[in-house]
Coordinates of C-alpha atoms and ligand atoms in Angstrom, one line a residue:
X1 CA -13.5 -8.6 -15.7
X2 CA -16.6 -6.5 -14.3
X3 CA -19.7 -8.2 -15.0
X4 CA -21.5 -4.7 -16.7
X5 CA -25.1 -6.2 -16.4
X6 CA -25.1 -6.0 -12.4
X7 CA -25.3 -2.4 -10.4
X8 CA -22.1 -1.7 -8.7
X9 CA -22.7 -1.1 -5.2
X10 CA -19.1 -0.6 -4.0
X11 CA -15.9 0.3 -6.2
X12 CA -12.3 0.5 -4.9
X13 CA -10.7 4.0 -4.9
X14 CA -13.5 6.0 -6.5
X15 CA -15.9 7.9 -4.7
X16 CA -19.6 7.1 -6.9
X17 CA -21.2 4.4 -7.9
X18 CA -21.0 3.4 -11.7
X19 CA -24.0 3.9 -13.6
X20 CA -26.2 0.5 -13.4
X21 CA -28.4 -1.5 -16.1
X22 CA -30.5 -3.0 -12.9
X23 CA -30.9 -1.5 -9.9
X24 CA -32.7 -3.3 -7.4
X25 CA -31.4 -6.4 -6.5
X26 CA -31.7 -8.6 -3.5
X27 CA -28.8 -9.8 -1.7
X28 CA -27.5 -13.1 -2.5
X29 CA -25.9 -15.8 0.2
X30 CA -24.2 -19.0 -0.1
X31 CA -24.6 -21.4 2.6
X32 CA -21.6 -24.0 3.0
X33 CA -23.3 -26.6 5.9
X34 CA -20.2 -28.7 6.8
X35 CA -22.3 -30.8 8.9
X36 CA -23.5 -32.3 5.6
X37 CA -19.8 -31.6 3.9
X38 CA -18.1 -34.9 2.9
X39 CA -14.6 -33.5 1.6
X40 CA -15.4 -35.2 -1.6
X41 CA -14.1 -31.7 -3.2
X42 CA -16.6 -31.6 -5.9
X43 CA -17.0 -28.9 -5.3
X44 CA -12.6 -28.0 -6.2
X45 CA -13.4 -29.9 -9.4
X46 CA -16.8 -27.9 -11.0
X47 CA -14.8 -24.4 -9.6
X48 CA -11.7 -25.2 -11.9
X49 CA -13.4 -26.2 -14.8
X50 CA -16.2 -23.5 -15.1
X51 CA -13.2 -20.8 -14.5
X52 CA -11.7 -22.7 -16.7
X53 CA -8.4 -23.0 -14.6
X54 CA -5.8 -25.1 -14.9
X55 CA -4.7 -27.9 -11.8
X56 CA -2.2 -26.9 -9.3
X57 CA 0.8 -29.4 -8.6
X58 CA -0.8 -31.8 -5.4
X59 CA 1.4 -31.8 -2.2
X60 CA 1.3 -34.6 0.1
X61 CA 1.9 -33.2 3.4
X62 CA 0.1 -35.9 5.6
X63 CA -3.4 -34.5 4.7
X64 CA -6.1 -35.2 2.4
X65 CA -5.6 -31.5 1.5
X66 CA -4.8 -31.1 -2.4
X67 CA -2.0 -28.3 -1.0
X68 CA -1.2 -26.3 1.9
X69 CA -3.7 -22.9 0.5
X70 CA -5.7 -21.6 -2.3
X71 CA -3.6 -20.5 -5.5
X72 CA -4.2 -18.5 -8.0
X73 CA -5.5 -21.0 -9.8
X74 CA -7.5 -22.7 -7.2
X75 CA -9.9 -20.6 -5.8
X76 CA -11.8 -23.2 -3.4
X77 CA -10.4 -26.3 -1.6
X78 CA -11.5 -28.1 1.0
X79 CA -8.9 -27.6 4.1
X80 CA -8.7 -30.9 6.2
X81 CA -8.0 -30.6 10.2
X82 CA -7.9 -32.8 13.2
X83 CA -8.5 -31.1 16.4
X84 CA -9.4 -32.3 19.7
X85 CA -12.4 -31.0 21.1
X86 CA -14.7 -32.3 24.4
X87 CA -11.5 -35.1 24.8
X88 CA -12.2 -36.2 21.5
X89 CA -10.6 -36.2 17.9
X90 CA -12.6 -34.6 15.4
X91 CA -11.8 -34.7 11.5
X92 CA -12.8 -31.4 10.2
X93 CA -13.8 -30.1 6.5
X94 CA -14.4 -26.8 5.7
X95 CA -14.3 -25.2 1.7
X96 CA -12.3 -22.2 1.6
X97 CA -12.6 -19.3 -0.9
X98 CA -13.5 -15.8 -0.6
X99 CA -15.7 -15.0 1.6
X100 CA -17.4 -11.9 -0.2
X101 CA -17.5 -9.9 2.9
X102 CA -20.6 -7.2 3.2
X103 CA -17.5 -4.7 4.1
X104 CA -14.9 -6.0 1.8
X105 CA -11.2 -5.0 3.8
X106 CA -9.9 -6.1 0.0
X107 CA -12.2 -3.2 -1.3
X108 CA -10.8 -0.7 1.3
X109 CA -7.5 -1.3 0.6
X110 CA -7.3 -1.2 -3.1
X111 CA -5.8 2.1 -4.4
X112 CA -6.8 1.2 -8.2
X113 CA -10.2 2.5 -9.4
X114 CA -12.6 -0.7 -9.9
X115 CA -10.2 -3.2 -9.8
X116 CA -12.3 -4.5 -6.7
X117 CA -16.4 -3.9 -7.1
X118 CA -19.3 -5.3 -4.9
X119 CA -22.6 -5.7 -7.2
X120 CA -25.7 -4.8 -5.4
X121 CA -26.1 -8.3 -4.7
X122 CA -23.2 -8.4 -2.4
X123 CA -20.8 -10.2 -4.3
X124 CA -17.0 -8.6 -4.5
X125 CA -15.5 -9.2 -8.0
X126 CA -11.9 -8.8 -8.7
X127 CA -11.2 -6.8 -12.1
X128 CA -8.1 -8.2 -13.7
X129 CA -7.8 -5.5 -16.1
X130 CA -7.6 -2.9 -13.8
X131 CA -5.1 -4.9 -11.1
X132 CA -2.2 -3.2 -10.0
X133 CA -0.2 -6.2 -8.7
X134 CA 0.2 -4.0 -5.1
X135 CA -1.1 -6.8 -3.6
X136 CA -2.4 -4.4 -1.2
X137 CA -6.0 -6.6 -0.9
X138 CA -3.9 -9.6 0.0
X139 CA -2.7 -7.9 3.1
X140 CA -5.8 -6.3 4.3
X141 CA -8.0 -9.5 3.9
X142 CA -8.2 -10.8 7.0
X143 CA -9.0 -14.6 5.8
X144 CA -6.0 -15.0 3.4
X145 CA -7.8 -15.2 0.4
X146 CA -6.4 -13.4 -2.7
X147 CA -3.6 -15.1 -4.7
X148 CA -0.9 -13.1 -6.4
X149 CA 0.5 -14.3 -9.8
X150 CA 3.9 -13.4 -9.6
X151 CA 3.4 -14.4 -13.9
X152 CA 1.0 -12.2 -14.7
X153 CA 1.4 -9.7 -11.9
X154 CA -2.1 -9.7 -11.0
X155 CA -4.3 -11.8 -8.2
X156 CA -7.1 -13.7 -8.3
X157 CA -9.8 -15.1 -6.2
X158 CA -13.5 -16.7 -6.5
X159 CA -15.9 -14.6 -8.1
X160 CA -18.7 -16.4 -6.8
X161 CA -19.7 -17.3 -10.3
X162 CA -21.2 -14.2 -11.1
X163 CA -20.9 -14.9 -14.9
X164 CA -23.5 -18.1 -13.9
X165 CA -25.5 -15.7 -11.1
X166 CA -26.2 -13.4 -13.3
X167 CA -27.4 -16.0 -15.8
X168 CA -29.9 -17.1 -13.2
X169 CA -27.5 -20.0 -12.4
X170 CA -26.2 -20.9 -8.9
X171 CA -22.1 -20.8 -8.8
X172 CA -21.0 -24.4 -9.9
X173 CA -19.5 -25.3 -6.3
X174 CA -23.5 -25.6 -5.1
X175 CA -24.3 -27.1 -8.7
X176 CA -21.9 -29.8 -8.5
X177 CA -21.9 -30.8 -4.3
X178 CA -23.5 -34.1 -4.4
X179 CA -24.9 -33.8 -0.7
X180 CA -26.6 -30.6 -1.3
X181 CA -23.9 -29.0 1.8
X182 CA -23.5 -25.9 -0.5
X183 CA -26.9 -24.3 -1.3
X184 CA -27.5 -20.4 -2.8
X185 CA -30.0 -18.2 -3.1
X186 CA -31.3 -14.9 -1.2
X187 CA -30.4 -13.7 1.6
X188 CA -33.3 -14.1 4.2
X189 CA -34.5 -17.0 2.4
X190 CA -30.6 -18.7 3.2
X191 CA -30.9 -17.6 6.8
X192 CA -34.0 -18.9 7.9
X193 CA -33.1 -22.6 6.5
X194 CA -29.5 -21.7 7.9
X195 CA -31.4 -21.4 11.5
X196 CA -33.5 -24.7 10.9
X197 CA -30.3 -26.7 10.3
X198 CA -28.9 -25.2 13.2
X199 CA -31.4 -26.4 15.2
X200 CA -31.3 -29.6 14.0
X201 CA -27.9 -29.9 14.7
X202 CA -28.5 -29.1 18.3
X203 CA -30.8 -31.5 18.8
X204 CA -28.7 -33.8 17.6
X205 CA -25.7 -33.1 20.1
X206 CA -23.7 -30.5 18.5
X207 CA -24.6 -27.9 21.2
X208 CA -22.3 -25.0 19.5
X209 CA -23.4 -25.5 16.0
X210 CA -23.1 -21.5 14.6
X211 CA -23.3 -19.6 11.7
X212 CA -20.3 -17.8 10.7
X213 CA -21.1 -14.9 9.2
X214 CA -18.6 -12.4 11.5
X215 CA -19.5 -9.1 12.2
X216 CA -16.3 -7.1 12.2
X217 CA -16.3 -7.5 8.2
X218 CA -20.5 -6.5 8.4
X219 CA -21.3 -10.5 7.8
X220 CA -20.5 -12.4 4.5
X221 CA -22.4 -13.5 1.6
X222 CA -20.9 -16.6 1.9
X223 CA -22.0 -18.3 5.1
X224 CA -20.9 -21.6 6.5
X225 CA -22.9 -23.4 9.6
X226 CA -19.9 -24.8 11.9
X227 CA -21.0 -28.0 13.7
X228 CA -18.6 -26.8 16.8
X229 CA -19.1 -23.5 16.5
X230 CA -16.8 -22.8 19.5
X231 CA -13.8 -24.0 17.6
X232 CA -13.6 -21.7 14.5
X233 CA -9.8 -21.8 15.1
X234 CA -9.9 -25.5 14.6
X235 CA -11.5 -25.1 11.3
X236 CA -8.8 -22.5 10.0
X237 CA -10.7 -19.6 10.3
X238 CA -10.0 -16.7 12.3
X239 CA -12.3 -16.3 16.1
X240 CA -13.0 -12.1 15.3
X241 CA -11.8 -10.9 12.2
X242 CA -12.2 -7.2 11.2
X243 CA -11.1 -4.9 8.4
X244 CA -7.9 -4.0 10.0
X245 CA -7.8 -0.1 12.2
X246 CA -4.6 -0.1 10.1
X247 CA -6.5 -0.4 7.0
X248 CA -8.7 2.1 7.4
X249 CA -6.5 4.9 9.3
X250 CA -4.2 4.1 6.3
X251 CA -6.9 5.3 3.5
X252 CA -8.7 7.6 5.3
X253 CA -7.4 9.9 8.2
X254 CA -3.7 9.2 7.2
X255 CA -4.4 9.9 3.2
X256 CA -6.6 13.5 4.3
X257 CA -3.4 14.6 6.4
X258 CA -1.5 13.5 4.0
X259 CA -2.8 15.8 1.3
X260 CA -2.9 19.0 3.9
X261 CA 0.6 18.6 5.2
X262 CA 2.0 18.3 1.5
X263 CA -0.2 21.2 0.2
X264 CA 0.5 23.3 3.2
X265 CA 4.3 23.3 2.4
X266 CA 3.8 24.1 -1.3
X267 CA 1.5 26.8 -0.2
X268 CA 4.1 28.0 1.9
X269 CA 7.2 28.0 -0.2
X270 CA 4.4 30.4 -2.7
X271 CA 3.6 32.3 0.5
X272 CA 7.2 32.5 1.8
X273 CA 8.3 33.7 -2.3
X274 CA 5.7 36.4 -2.3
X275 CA 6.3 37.7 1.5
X276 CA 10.0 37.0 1.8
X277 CA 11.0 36.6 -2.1
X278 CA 14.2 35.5 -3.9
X279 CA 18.1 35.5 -1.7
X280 CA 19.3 39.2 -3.7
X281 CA 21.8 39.6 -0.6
X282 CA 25.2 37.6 -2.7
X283 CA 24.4 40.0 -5.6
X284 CA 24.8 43.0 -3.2
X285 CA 27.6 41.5 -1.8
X286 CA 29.5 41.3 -5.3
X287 CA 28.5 44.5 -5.5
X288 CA 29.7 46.3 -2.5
X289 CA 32.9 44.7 -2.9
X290 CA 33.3 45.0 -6.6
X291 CA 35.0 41.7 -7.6
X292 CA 33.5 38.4 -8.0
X293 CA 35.4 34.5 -8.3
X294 CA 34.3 30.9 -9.2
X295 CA 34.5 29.0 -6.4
X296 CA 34.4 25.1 -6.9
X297 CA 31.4 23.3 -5.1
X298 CA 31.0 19.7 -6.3
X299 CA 32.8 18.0 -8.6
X300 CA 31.9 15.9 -11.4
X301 CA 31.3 13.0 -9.0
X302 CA 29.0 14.4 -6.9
X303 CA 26.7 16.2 -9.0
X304 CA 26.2 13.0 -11.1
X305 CA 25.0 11.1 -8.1
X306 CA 23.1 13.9 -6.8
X307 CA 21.1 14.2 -10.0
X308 CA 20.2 10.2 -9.5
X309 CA 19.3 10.7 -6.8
X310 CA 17.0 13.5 -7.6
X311 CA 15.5 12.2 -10.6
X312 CA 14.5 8.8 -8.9
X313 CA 13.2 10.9 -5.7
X314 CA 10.9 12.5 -8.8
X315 CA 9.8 9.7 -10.5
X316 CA 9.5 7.9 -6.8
X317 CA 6.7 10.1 -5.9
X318 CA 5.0 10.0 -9.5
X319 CA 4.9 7.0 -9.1
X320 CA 3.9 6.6 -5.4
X321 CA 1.3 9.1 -5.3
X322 CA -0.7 7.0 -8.3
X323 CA -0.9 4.4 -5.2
X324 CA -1.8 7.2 -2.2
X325 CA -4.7 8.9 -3.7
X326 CA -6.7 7.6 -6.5
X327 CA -7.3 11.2 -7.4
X328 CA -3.7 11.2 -8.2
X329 CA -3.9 7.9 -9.6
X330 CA -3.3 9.6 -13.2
X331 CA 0.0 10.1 -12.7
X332 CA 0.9 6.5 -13.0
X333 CA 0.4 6.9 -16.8
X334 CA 3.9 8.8 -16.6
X335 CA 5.8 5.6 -16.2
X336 CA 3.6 3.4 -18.5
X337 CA 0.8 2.8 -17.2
X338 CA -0.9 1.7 -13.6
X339 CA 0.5 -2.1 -13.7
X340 CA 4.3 -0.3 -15.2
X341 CA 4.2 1.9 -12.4
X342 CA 3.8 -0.3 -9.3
X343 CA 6.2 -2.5 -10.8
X344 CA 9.2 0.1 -11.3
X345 CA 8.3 1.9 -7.9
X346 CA 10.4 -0.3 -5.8
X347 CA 12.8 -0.8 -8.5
X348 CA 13.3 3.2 -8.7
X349 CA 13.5 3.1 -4.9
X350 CA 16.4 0.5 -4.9
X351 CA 18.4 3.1 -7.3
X352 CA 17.0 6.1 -4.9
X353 CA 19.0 3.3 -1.8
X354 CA 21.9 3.4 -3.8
X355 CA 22.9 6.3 -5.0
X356 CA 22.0 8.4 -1.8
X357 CA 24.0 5.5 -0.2
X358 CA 27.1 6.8 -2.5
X359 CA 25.5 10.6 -1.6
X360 CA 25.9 9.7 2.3
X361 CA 29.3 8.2 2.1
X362 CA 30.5 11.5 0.3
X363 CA 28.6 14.2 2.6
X364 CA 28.2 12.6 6.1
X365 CA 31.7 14.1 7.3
X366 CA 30.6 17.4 5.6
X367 CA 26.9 16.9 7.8
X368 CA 28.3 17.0 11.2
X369 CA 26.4 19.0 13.6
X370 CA 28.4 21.8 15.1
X371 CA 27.3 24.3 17.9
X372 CA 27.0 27.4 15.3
X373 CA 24.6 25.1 13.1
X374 CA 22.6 24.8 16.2
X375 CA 22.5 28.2 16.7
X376 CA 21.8 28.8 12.7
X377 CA 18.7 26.6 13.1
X378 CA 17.6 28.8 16.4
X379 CA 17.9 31.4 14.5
X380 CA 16.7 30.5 11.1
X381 CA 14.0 32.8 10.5
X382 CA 16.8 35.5 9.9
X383 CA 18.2 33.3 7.3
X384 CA 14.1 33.1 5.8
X385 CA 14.0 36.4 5.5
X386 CA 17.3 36.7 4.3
X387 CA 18.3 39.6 7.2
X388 CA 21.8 39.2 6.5
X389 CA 23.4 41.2 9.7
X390 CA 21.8 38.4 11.8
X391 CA 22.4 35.1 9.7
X392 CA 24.7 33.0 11.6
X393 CA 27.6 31.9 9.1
X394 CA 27.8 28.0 8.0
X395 CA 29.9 25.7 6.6
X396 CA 29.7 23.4 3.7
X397 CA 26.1 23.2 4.7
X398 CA 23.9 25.3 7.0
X399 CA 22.6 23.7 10.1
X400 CA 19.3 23.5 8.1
X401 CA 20.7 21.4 5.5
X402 CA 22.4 19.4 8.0
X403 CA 19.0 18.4 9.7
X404 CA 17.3 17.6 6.8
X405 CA 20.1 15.4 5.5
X406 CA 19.9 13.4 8.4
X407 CA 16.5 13.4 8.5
X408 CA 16.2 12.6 4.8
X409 CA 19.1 9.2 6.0
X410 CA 16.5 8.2 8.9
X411 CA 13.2 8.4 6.4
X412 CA 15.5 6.6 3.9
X413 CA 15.9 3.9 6.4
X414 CA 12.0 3.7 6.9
X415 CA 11.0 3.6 3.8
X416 CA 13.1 1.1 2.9
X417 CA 11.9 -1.5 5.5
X418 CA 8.6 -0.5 5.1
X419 CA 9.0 -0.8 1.4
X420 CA 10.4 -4.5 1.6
X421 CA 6.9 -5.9 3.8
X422 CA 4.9 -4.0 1.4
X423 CA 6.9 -5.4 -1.8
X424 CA 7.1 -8.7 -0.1
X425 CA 3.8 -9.7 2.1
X426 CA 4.0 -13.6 1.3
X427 CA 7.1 -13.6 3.3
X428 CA 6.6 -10.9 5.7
X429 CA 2.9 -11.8 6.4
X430 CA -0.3 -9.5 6.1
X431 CA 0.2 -7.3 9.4
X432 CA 3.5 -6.1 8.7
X433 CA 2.6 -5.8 5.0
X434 CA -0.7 -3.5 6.6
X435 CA 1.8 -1.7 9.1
X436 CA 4.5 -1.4 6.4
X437 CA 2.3 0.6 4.0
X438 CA 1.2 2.6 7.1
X439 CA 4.7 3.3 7.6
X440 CA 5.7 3.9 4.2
X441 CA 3.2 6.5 3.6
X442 CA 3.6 8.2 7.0
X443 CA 7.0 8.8 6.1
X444 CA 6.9 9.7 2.4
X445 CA 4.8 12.5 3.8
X446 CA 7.2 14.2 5.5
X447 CA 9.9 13.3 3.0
X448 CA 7.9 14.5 0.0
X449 CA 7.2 17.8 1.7
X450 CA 10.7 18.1 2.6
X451 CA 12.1 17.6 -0.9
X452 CA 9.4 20.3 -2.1
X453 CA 11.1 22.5 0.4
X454 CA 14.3 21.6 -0.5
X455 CA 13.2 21.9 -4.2
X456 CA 12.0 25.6 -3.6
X457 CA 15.0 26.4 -1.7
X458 CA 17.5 25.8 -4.2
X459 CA 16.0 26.0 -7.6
X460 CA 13.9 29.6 -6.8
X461 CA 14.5 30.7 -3.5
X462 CA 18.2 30.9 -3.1
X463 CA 19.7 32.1 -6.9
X464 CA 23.1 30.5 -7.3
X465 CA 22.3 26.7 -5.5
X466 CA 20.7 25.1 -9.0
X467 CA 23.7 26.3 -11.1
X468 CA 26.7 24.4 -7.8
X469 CA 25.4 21.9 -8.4
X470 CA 25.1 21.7 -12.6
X471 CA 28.4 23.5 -13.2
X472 CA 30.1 22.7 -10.0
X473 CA 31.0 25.9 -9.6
X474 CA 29.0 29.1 -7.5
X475 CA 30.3 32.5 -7.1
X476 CA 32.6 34.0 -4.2
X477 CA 29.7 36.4 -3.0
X478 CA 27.4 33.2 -3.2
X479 CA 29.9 31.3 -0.8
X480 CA 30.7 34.1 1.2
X481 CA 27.2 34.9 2.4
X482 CA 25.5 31.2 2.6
X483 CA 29.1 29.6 3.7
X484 CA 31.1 31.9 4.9
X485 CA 32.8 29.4 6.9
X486 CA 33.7 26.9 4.3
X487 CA 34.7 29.6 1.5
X488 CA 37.2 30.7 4.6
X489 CA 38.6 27.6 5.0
X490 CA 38.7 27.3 1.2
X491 CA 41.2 29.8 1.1
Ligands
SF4_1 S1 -12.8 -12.6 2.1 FE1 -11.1 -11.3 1.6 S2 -11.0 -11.2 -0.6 FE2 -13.0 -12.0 0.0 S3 -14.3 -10.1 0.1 FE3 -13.6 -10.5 2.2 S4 -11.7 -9.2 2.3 FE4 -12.2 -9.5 0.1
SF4_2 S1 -3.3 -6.2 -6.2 FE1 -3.6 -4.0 -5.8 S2 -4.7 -3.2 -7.6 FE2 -4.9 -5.4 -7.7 S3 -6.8 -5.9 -6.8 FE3 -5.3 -6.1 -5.2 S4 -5.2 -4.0 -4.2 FE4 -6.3 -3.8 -6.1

């Protein structure tokens, strides 16, 4: 839960600040010196009981590690390593939690609004209420820190005690270490003792000693002074970490193109209606000739699965945009609310596999390319501006719908891998969970646009298509000018 006594700094997915009781506040740091650091994990033991949070099942896996990483319910442990460095075996400590990065990747990624905050003192706070479950944060932090309940569908990390910070207490980790290795307080204040120890650590032989504090996250507020500064690797963490290019092209460049390209093709279907307007050549047709017959289209079959398909592709990209923009965020209230929304969106997109799986095995003899629905997509301006003497006749489908089913079958494909890292990033791992969403929205770009074309198409633009495929049935003059091949071989 936001702590509503500290100014906000920094909220996911929203744009302004929220209002703030206090506003100046000087930035806070916690220095972890593991020089002084005797794994007694006090430190594990005052974190669980002022969070209140119940103990994880122990592992022995040859270390004096409790288990292998944080949990959700164990938001700091002391990782144990042995590493050779200078010819020598060194046993290395180092407490783990969040790192409460000045650029919080976490923060970036999150598409909910303030489930993630930074207060002005540079703590990042996760907002339970508000969580998603996307899991999104646990991908894009780059030291492995958020923990996904799979229970309560929500994730967790340390909060840097800001319940106690704001009290005017430091967080219980540097209350409880007994060798005073954790100590808190502000920010300049930290760094000039962090410097002195440094020093002293130099002077005493340990000619790399460094403060990690990286730069590609803009430096932490929780800073640790590494004895062999050269082997940050050793100690588990990683040598240059960054908030990922991935990341940030995701939620910034990708997400404004994103919004053009989908609001340029509504924009033109209106501007093709107005310019171009509705298909009247069938009706002239019927007309001329004076006689009119129900053809049959798609049978019962068919339209059934066609419809699924439809209405998950709908409630697919209700549901997905909530996670693209948090200006569309609103719409996950259609299916529930934000946390009912993330969960069905994969679930929708498995029926979505399915049934155009069923749609595919019934159409993709139908969807071959042929030569004249190569020249019907060279020439498919005529067909936009419905200028019937130079429309080339089609088939089943025109060479348009042909390409955009087997576009639509490739994008399906993409999605769907891209969908499984982003549903699954414990087993996938954070990169292809980060390349996965870029994927997975790069795609649903194009294939939302294409399905508003496709919806303009048939239920305004071309009379006749809606009713094929609700009755089955469409009219001779239909047939006859958008497939005059296939009403030939009909008869
Ligand atoms: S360490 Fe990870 S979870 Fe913590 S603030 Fe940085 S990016 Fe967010
Ligand atoms: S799981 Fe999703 S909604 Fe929840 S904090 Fe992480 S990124 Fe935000």
């Amino acid at each position: 839960m936001i702590n509503n006594s500290i100014a906000i700094k920094n909220a996911s997915a929203v744009s302004s600040n929220s209002p703030a009781i206090r506003t100046e506040m000087p930035e806070l740091v916690k220095l972890i010196d593991l020089s002084r650091c005797t794994g007694c994990k006090a430190c594990e033991v005052a974190c669980k009981e002022w969070n209140n949070l119940p103990p994880d099942k122990t592992e022995n896996f040859g270390s004096m590690q409790l288990h292998r990483s944080l949990t959700p319910t164990t938001w700091t442990m002391v990782y144990f390593n042995e590493a050779v460095i200078d010819g020598n075996v060194k046993y290395l400590m180092r407490k783990n939690g969040c790192m409460h990065c000045e650029n919080p990747a976490c923060l970036t990624a999150c598409p909910s609004p303030y489930a993630i905050v930074q207060y002005e003192n540079g703590i990042v706070d996760f907002n339970q209420d508000k969580c998603t479950g996307c899991q999104f944060c646990v991908s894009a932090c780059p030291f492995n820190i958020p923990q996904f309940d799979s229970v309560s569908n929500r994730v967790y990390k340390c909060t840097l005690c800001i319940d106690r910070i704001d009290a005017g207490l430091p967080p219980s980790c540097a209350k409880a270490c007994p060798t005073s290795a954790i100590t808190f307080g502000e920010k300049h204040k930290i760094l000039d003792n962090a410097k002195t120890e440094i020093k002293k650590l130099v002077k005493r032989g340990f000619k790399n000693a460094k403060l990690y504090s990286p730069k590609g996250v803009g430096g932490t507020h929780v800073m640790t002074i590494l004895p062999y500064g050269n082997n940050t690797e050793d100690y588990e963490l990683p040598k240059n970490p960054e908030v990922s290019p991935l990341t940030t092209f995701t939620k910034g460049p990708l997400a404004v193109f994103g919004g053009l390209f989908m609001g340029l093709t509504t924009l033109g279907s209106f501007a093709h209606l107005i310019t171009a307007g509705q298909s009247k050549a069938p009706e002239a047709l019927a007309a001329k000739e004076g006689k009119e017959e129900e053809i049959d289209r798609h049978n019962l079959a068919t339209r059934i699965i066609h419809w699924t398909v439809a209405i998950s592709a709908v409630l697919l990209i209700v549901s997905g945009l909530s996670l693209y923009s948090p200006k569309l965020f609103w719409l996950s209230n259609i299916l529930g609310g934000p946390q009912s929304s993330r969960f069905l969106h994969p679930w929708i997109g498995v029926i979505f596999l399915i049934s155009f799986g069923l749609l595919f095995i019934r159409w993709f003899k139908d969807m071959a390319i042929k030569p004249y629905d190569i020249d019907f997509i060279k020439n498919i301006y005529s067909y936009l501006i419905h200028d019937e003497k130079n429309i080339v006749k089609s088939d089943k489908f025109n060479g348009g719908q042909k390409l955009v089913f087997w576009c639509f079958s490739a994008g399906l494909a993409l999605l769907f891998i891209s969908g499984l890292f982003i549903w699954f990033p414990g087993f996938f791992g954070s990169f292809a969970a980060r390349f996965g969403l870029f994927l997975h929205e790069l795609t649903a770009i194009f294939f939302i646009s294409a399905i508003i074309a496709h919806f303009y198409l048939s239920l305004i633009a071309i009379p006749g298509s809606l009713a094929g495929m609700i009755t089955g049935k469409v009219k001779s003059s239909w047939a006859r000018f958008h497939h005059g091949l296939w009403l030939n071989g009909n008869k």
